[in-house]
Structure formats: structure tokens, C-alpha cells
Amino acid sequence: MSHKKEADTSRKHRQRRVRRKIRGSAERPRLCVYRSLKHIYAQVIDDSTGAVVASASSLESAFNKPEPPAAKSEAKPEADEKKSDKKKGKAAAPKGSKILCSEEVGRMIAGRIKEKGIEKVVFDRNGFLYHGRIKAVADAARKAGLQF
């Protein structure tokens, strides 16, 4: 069995274990987060009806990719030029940009759900470990006013 299959099987097992305990309702729906290699997705789901109340992702056309901090991007301009020359004109993504995108998705989903009058949700990390991009979505949603 390949490493990717083992990792995916383990995540699915963690996902089932968490879902046995977590249920979303109309008063307190479930905030489910999924991360792929390039993007992050968040959905707020009412499990009693099976309906998606709101969603946000880093693929949306309204999504503006946040600018990385200026200190990090100006640290070594010569090294960035060398890297982009090696990749035949393609500039490397700034370090930490996926986490910044995750924070933006967290703010977007919190704003959309608060417009519908929902303040409390149940957080579902979907079998992923609670660190990095998953934590960034959760922290940004909390800062925007969601309670969980």
C-alpha cells in the first residue's frame, strides 16, 4: 500500500471517529473544513436537513489572494530572481501564502454565516490535524465573531 493511500485511509478513519461525536443542527450547524494541496474549502452544514448553509473557498472569483508581509518578500530579492530564472519565468509563491489564504477563507465564512443570523457553530476539522491551515481558518473565524 502506498504512503498516500495509507495517509488518506487514516484521515478517513479520523473523520468517521470525529463525526460520531459531532452533529450540526439548525441552531448550531457544523463548520467543515477541507484542505487540498493548493486550496482550502469551508462549508457550514445543517446535518438535520443535510443542507449547506454557507460556503467559502480559495477558488472563488471574489477571493483576493492576500499579499504576503513586506519584510518576508524583500528579504532576498536576488535569490528570488535566481529561483524564477530556474523555473523558466515562473515566480515562486511567497512562503506562508496558503496560511494567509486560509485566514481569508475563515473571515469570509464567518461573515457569510453571521449574515444569516448564526453566531455559534460546531467545528469539524474533517480528520485533518488541528495546526497550520486548519488552525488558521478556525482562528480567523473566531476573530470574526463565530463561537465554537
C-alpha positions as protocol buffer text, in pm:
chain_id: "A"
residue {
  index: 1
  type: MET
  ca { x: 0 y: 0 z: 0 }
}
residue {
  index: 2
  type: SER
  ca { x: 143 y: 337 z: -95 }
}
residue {
  index: 3
  type: HIS
  ca { x: 202 y: 612 z: 159 }
}
residue {
  index: 4
  type: LYS
  ca { x: -68 y: 832 z: 2 }
}
residue {
  index: 5
  type: LYS
  ca { x: -329 y: 557 z: 35 }
}
residue {
  index: 6
  type: GLU
  ca { x: -230 y: 492 z: 396 }
}
residue {
  index: 7
  type: ALA
  ca { x: -249 y: 863 z: 482 }
}
residue {
  index: 8
  type: ASP
  ca { x: -589 y: 900 z: 315 }
}
residue {
  index: 9
  type: THR
  ca { x: -722 y: 589 z: 487 }
}
residue {
  index: 10
  type: SER
  ca { x: -601 y: 716 z: 823 }
}
residue {
  index: 11
  type: ARG
  ca { x: -766 y: 1056 z: 764 }
}
residue {
  index: 12
  type: LYS
  ca { x: -1095 y: 888 z: 670 }
}
residue {
  index: 13
  type: HIS
  ca { x: -1077 y: 684 z: 993 }
}
residue {
  index: 14
  type: ARG
  ca { x: -1019 y: 1000 z: 1199 }
}
residue {
  index: 15
  type: GLN
  ca { x: -1302 y: 1169 z: 1009 }
}
residue {
  index: 16
  type: ARG
  ca { x: -1551 y: 892 z: 1096 }
}
residue {
  index: 17
  type: ARG
  ca { x: -1440 y: 894 z: 1460 }
}
residue {
  index: 18
  type: VAL
  ca { x: -1496 y: 1269 z: 1488 }
}
residue {
  index: 19
  type: ARG
  ca { x: -1829 y: 1260 z: 1302 }
}
residue {
  index: 20
  type: ARG
  ca { x: -1970 y: 1006 z: 1550 }
}
residue {
  index: 21
  type: LYS
  ca { x: -1947 y: 1275 z: 1817 }
}
residue {
  index: 22
  type: ILE
  ca { x: -2021 y: 1591 z: 1616 }
}
residue {
  index: 23
  type: ARG
  ca { x: -2360 y: 1678 z: 1472 }
}
residue {
  index: 24
  type: GLY
  ca { x: -2475 y: 2009 z: 1331 }
}
residue {
  index: 25
  type: SER
  ca { x: -2824 y: 2144 z: 1394 }
}
residue {
  index: 26
  type: ALA
  ca { x: -3022 y: 2445 z: 1277 }
}
residue {
  index: 27
  type: GLU
  ca { x: -2920 y: 2644 z: 1588 }
}
residue {
  index: 28
  type: ARG
  ca { x: -2557 y: 2528 z: 1580 }
}
residue {
  index: 29
  type: PRO
  ca { x: -2450 y: 2399 z: 1237 }
}
residue {
  index: 30
  type: ARG
  ca { x: -2124 y: 2220 z: 1161 }
}
residue {
  index: 31
  type: LEU
  ca { x: -1832 y: 2417 z: 1013 }
}
residue {
  index: 32
  type: CYS
  ca { x: -1649 y: 2161 z: 800 }
}
residue {
  index: 33
  type: VAL
  ca { x: -1303 y: 2243 z: 661 }
}
residue {
  index: 34
  type: TYR
  ca { x: -1126 y: 2058 z: 380 }
}
residue {
  index: 35
  type: ARG
  ca { x: -776 y: 2129 z: 259 }
}
residue {
  index: 36
  type: SER
  ca { x: -621 y: 2013 z: -64 }
}
residue {
  index: 37
  type: LEU
  ca { x: -262 y: 2063 z: -168 }
}
residue {
  index: 38
  type: LYS
  ca { x: -331 y: 2406 z: -321 }
}
residue {
  index: 39
  type: HIS
  ca { x: -667 y: 2526 z: -187 }
}
residue {
  index: 40
  type: ILE
  ca { x: -888 y: 2530 z: 121 }
}
residue {
  index: 41
  type: TYR
  ca { x: -1265 y: 2495 z: 144 }
}
residue {
  index: 42
  type: ALA
  ca { x: -1511 y: 2565 z: 427 }
}
residue {
  index: 43
  type: GLN
  ca { x: -1879 y: 2474 z: 448 }
}
residue {
  index: 44
  type: VAL
  ca { x: -2138 y: 2531 z: 716 }
}
residue {
  index: 45
  type: ILE
  ca { x: -2377 y: 2234 z: 717 }
}
residue {
  index: 46
  type: ASP
  ca { x: -2707 y: 2173 z: 894 }
}
residue {
  index: 47
  type: ASP
  ca { x: -2700 y: 1795 z: 949 }
}
residue {
  index: 48
  type: SER
  ca { x: -3067 y: 1771 z: 1046 }
}
residue {
  index: 49
  type: THR
  ca { x: -3172 y: 1871 z: 692 }
}
residue {
  index: 50
  type: GLY
  ca { x: -2846 y: 1791 z: 513 }
}
residue {
  index: 51
  type: ALA
  ca { x: -2831 y: 2141 z: 365 }
}
residue {
  index: 52
  type: VAL
  ca { x: -2525 y: 2357 z: 314 }
}
residue {
  index: 53
  type: VAL
  ca { x: -2600 y: 2692 z: 481 }
}
residue {
  index: 54
  type: ALA
  ca { x: -2291 y: 2877 z: 351 }
}
residue {
  index: 55
  type: SER
  ca { x: -1959 y: 2802 z: 188 }
}
residue {
  index: 56
  type: ALA
  ca { x: -1630 y: 2971 z: 104 }
}
residue {
  index: 57
  type: SER
  ca { x: -1312 y: 2861 z: -68 }
}
residue {
  index: 58
  type: SER
  ca { x: -987 y: 2992 z: -204 }
}
residue {
  index: 59
  type: LEU
  ca { x: -1110 y: 2915 z: -559 }
}
residue {
  index: 60
  type: GLU
  ca { x: -1388 y: 3174 z: -565 }
}
residue {
  index: 61
  type: SER
  ca { x: -1373 y: 3454 z: -819 }
}
residue {
  index: 62
  type: ALA
  ca { x: -1437 y: 3711 z: -542 }
}
residue {
  index: 63
  type: PHE
  ca { x: -1141 y: 3577 z: -348 }
}
residue {
  index: 64
  type: ASN
  ca { x: -848 y: 3816 z: -335 }
}
residue {
  index: 65
  type: LYS
  ca { x: -520 y: 3647 z: -255 }
}
residue {
  index: 66
  type: PRO
  ca { x: -369 y: 3834 z: 39 }
}
residue {
  index: 67
  type: GLU
  ca { x: -33 y: 4000 z: -4 }
}
residue {
  index: 68
  type: PRO
  ca { x: 249 y: 3848 z: 199 }
}
residue {
  index: 69
  type: PRO
  ca { x: 418 y: 4065 z: 461 }
}
residue {
  index: 70
  type: ALA
  ca { x: 668 y: 4309 z: 305 }
}
residue {
  index: 71
  type: ALA
  ca { x: 956 y: 4204 z: 531 }
}
residue {
  index: 72
  type: LYS
  ca { x: 949 y: 3846 z: 405 }
}
residue {
  index: 73
  type: SER
  ca { x: 924 y: 3931 z: 34 }
}
residue {
  index: 74
  type: GLU
  ca { x: 1209 y: 4188 z: 42 }
}
residue {
  index: 75
  type: ALA
  ca { x: 1450 y: 3969 z: 239 }
}
residue {
  index: 76
  type: LYS
  ca { x: 1647 y: 3825 z: -57 }
}
residue {
  index: 77
  type: PRO
  ca { x: 1545 y: 3975 z: -391 }
}
residue {
  index: 78
  type: GLU
  ca { x: 1846 y: 3826 z: -570 }
}
residue {
  index: 79
  type: ALA
  ca { x: 1758 y: 3475 z: -456 }
}
residue {
  index: 80
  type: ASP
  ca { x: 1400 y: 3516 z: -583 }
}
residue {
  index: 81
  type: GLU
  ca { x: 1529 y: 3623 z: -925 }
}
residue {
  index: 82
  type: LYS
  ca { x: 1754 y: 3317 z: -942 }
}
residue {
  index: 83
  type: LYS
  ca { x: 1467 y: 3087 z: -846 }
}
residue {
  index: 84
  type: SER
  ca { x: 1236 y: 3238 z: -1105 }
}
residue {
  index: 85
  type: ASP
  ca { x: 1505 y: 3202 z: -1374 }
}
residue {
  index: 86
  type: LYS
  ca { x: 1542 y: 2834 z: -1291 }
}
residue {
  index: 87
  type: LYS
  ca { x: 1167 y: 2780 z: -1321 }
}
residue {
  index: 88
  type: LYS
  ca { x: 1161 y: 2941 z: -1667 }
}
residue {
  index: 89
  type: GLY
  ca { x: 990 y: 3265 z: -1575 }
}
residue {
  index: 90
  type: LYS
  ca { x: 756 y: 3133 z: -1307 }
}
residue {
  index: 91
  type: ALA
  ca { x: 785 y: 3321 z: -979 }
}
residue {
  index: 92
  type: ALA
  ca { x: 777 y: 3112 z: -663 }
}
residue {
  index: 93
  type: ALA
  ca { x: 481 y: 3162 z: -429 }
}
residue {
  index: 94
  type: PRO
  ca { x: 575 y: 3354 z: -116 }
}
residue {
  index: 95
  type: LYS
  ca { x: 626 y: 3144 z: 193 }
}
residue {
  index: 96
  type: GLY
  ca { x: 314 y: 3125 z: 410 }
}
residue {
  index: 97
  type: SER
  ca { x: 74 y: 3237 z: 139 }
}
residue {
  index: 98
  type: LYS
  ca { x: -151 y: 2932 z: 184 }
}
residue {
  index: 99
  type: ILE
  ca { x: -194 y: 3016 z: 552 }
}
residue {
  index: 100
  type: LEU
  ca { x: -284 y: 3375 z: 462 }
}
residue {
  index: 101
  type: CYS
  ca { x: -541 y: 3242 z: 214 }
}
residue {
  index: 102
  type: SER
  ca { x: -680 y: 3015 z: 485 }
}
residue {
  index: 103
  type: GLU
  ca { x: -725 y: 3310 z: 719 }
}
residue {
  index: 104
  type: GLU
  ca { x: -914 y: 3495 z: 447 }
}
residue {
  index: 105
  type: VAL
  ca { x: -1143 y: 3194 z: 391 }
}
residue {
  index: 106
  type: GLY
  ca { x: -1210 y: 3186 z: 768 }
}
residue {
  index: 107
  type: ARG
  ca { x: -1310 y: 3553 z: 765 }
}
residue {
  index: 108
  type: MET
  ca { x: -1528 y: 3501 z: 457 }
}
residue {
  index: 109
  type: ILE
  ca { x: -1720 y: 3205 z: 602 }
}
residue {
  index: 110
  type: ALA
  ca { x: -1770 y: 3383 z: 933 }
}
residue {
  index: 111
  type: GLY
  ca { x: -1911 y: 3690 z: 760 }
}
residue {
  index: 112
  type: ARG
  ca { x: -2148 y: 3485 z: 546 }
}
residue {
  index: 113
  type: ILE
  ca { x: -2281 y: 3282 z: 836 }
}
residue {
  index: 114
  type: LYS
  ca { x: -2326 y: 3586 z: 1059 }
}
residue {
  index: 115
  type: GLU
  ca { x: -2535 y: 3749 z: 783 }
}
residue {
  index: 116
  type: LYS
  ca { x: -2776 y: 3456 z: 823 }
}
residue {
  index: 117
  type: GLY
  ca { x: -2802 y: 3521 z: 1197 }
}
residue {
  index: 118
  type: ILE
  ca { x: -2597 y: 3227 z: 1322 }
}
residue {
  index: 119
  type: GLU
  ca { x: -2338 y: 3300 z: 1593 }
}
residue {
  index: 120
  type: LYS
  ca { x: -2244 y: 2950 z: 1717 }
}
residue {
  index: 121
  type: VAL
  ca { x: -2111 y: 2657 z: 1515 }
}
residue {
  index: 122
  type: VAL
  ca { x: -1951 y: 2319 z: 1577 }
}
residue {
  index: 123
  type: PHE
  ca { x: -1601 y: 2294 z: 1426 }
}
residue {
  index: 124
  type: ASP
  ca { x: -1528 y: 1985 z: 1217 }
}
residue {
  index: 125
  type: ARG
  ca { x: -1163 y: 1953 z: 1119 }
}
residue {
  index: 126
  type: ASN
  ca { x: -1257 y: 1668 z: 881 }
}
residue {
  index: 127
  type: GLY
  ca { x: -986 y: 1430 z: 1000 }
}
residue {
  index: 128
  type: PHE
  ca { x: -702 y: 1678 z: 949 }
}
residue {
  index: 129
  type: LEU
  ca { x: -469 y: 1767 z: 1232 }
}
residue {
  index: 130
  type: TYR
  ca { x: -551 y: 2094 z: 1408 }
}
residue {
  index: 131
  type: HIS
  ca { x: -250 y: 2300 z: 1302 }
}
residue {
  index: 132
  type: GLY
  ca { x: -135 y: 2507 z: 1008 }
}
residue {
  index: 133
  type: ARG
  ca { x: -409 y: 2596 z: 761 }
}
residue {
  index: 134
  type: ILE
  ca { x: -690 y: 2428 z: 956 }
}
residue {
  index: 135
  type: LYS
  ca { x: -599 y: 2626 z: 1267 }
}
residue {
  index: 136
  type: ALA
  ca { x: -573 y: 2945 z: 1060 }
}
residue {
  index: 137
  type: VAL
  ca { x: -932 y: 2904 z: 936 }
}
residue {
  index: 138
  type: ALA
  ca { x: -1057 y: 2839 z: 1289 }
}
residue {
  index: 139
  type: ASP
  ca { x: -870 y: 3132 z: 1445 }
}
residue {
  index: 140
  type: ALA
  ca { x: -983 y: 3376 z: 1174 }
}
residue {
  index: 141
  type: ALA
  ca { x: -1345 y: 3265 z: 1212 }
}
residue {
  index: 142
  type: ARG
  ca { x: -1323 y: 3314 z: 1588 }
}
residue {
  index: 143
  type: LYS
  ca { x: -1177 y: 3662 z: 1544 }
}
residue {
  index: 144
  type: ALA
  ca { x: -1459 y: 3747 z: 1303 }
}
residue {
  index: 145
  type: GLY
  ca { x: -1714 y: 3664 z: 1573 }
}
residue {
  index: 146
  type: LEU
  ca { x: -1810 y: 3296 z: 1545 }
}
residue {
  index: 147
  type: GLN
  ca { x: -1822 y: 3096 z: 1866 }
}
residue {
  index: 148
  type: PHE
  ca { x: -1706 y: 2734 z: 1886 }
}
